[in-house]
Coordinates of C-alpha atoms in Angstrom, one line a residue:
X151 CA 93.3 101.9 94.2
X152 CA 90.4 102.0 91.7
X153 CA 89.8 102.5 88.0
X154 CA 88.3 105.6 86.2
X155 CA 87.8 106.9 82.8
X156 CA 88.6 110.6 82.1
X157 CA 85.4 112.3 80.8
X158 CA 86.5 115.9 80.7
X159 CA 88.4 118.9 82.5
X160 CA 87.3 120.9 85.3
X161 CA 87.9 124.7 84.7
X162 CA 88.0 126.8 87.9
X163 CA 88.1 130.6 88.0
X164 CA 88.7 130.5 91.8
X165 CA 90.8 127.8 93.5
X166 CA 91.5 127.1 97.2
X167 CA 94.9 128.5 98.1
X168 CA 97.6 125.8 97.6
X169 CA 95.7 124.2 94.5
X170 CA 96.9 126.6 92.0
X171 CA 98.6 124.7 89.1
X172 CA 96.9 121.4 89.8
X173 CA 95.0 120.1 86.8
X174 CA 91.5 118.9 87.7
X175 CA 89.8 116.2 85.6
X176 CA 86.2 114.9 85.5
X177 CA 86.3 111.1 85.8
X178 CA 83.9 108.2 85.8
X179 CA 84.7 105.5 88.3
X180 CA 84.5 102.0 86.7
X181 CA 84.7 98.4 87.8
X182 CA 87.0 95.8 86.5
X183 CA 84.7 95.2 83.5
X184 CA 84.8 99.0 82.7
X185 CA 81.1 99.4 83.9
X186 CA 80.3 102.8 85.5
X187 CA 80.1 103.0 89.3
X188 CA 78.3 105.9 90.8
X189 CA 78.5 109.4 89.3
X190 CA 81.1 111.7 87.8
X191 CA 83.8 113.0 90.3
X192 CA 86.7 115.5 90.0
X193 CA 90.3 114.2 90.5
X194 CA 93.7 115.9 90.6
X195 CA 95.8 114.8 87.7
X196 CA 99.4 113.8 88.5
X197 CA 100.0 111.8 85.4
X198 CA 99.0 114.1 82.4
X199 CA 96.0 112.0 81.5
X200 CA 93.6 113.0 78.6
X201 CA 90.2 112.4 77.6
X202 CA 89.0 108.7 77.5
X203 CA 92.2 107.5 79.3
X204 CA 91.6 104.6 81.6
X205 CA 93.4 105.6 84.9
X206 CA 94.2 104.3 88.3
X207 CA 93.0 106.5 91.1
X208 CA 93.8 106.8 94.8
X209 CA 91.9 108.5 97.7
X210 CA 92.5 110.3 100.8
X211 CA 96.0 110.7 102.1
X212 CA 97.6 108.8 99.2
X213 CA 96.0 111.3 96.9
X214 CA 97.9 114.1 98.4
X215 CA 101.3 112.3 98.2
X216 CA 100.7 111.8 94.5
X217 CA 101.3 115.5 93.8
X218 CA 104.6 116.5 92.4
X219 CA 105.3 119.3 94.9
X220 CA 105.1 118.6 98.6
X221 CA 101.8 120.3 99.2
X222 CA 99.9 120.5 102.6
X223 CA 96.5 121.0 100.8
X224 CA 94.5 117.9 101.1
X225 CA 93.2 116.3 97.9
X226 CA 90.7 113.7 98.1
X227 CA 91.0 111.9 94.7
X228 CA 94.1 111.8 92.3
X229 CA 95.0 110.1 89.2
X230 CA 98.2 108.1 89.7
X231 CA 98.5 105.9 86.6
X232 CA 97.3 105.5 83.0
X233 CA 96.5 101.8 82.1
X234 CA 97.9 100.7 78.8
X235 CA 96.5 97.3 78.9
X236 CA 93.9 95.5 81.2
X237 CA 93.4 91.8 81.4
X238 CA 90.8 90.5 83.9
X239 CA 90.9 86.8 85.0
X240 CA 87.5 85.2 84.7
X241 CA 85.6 84.9 87.9
X242 CA 85.7 81.4 89.3
X243 CA 82.1 81.3 90.5

């Protein structure tokens, strides 16, 4: 599981069969200090997240399991939680 901040919505006029009805959001992966890691990516939304929400993401097989319906379409990245509060212990080194 990783953290990401929602930056926008991906609107698709054509979707792969089986992905209809799945909301897609543009997210920025971040580290534990909320600093960006890499570029923007698209994630399936299973928690009704909104712009600027800090979310927990999962990849690969776990992403597919997060969808409400049993779906045979493989999803690579999904939002599975909205973070209400984040506390990071200071590094010991």
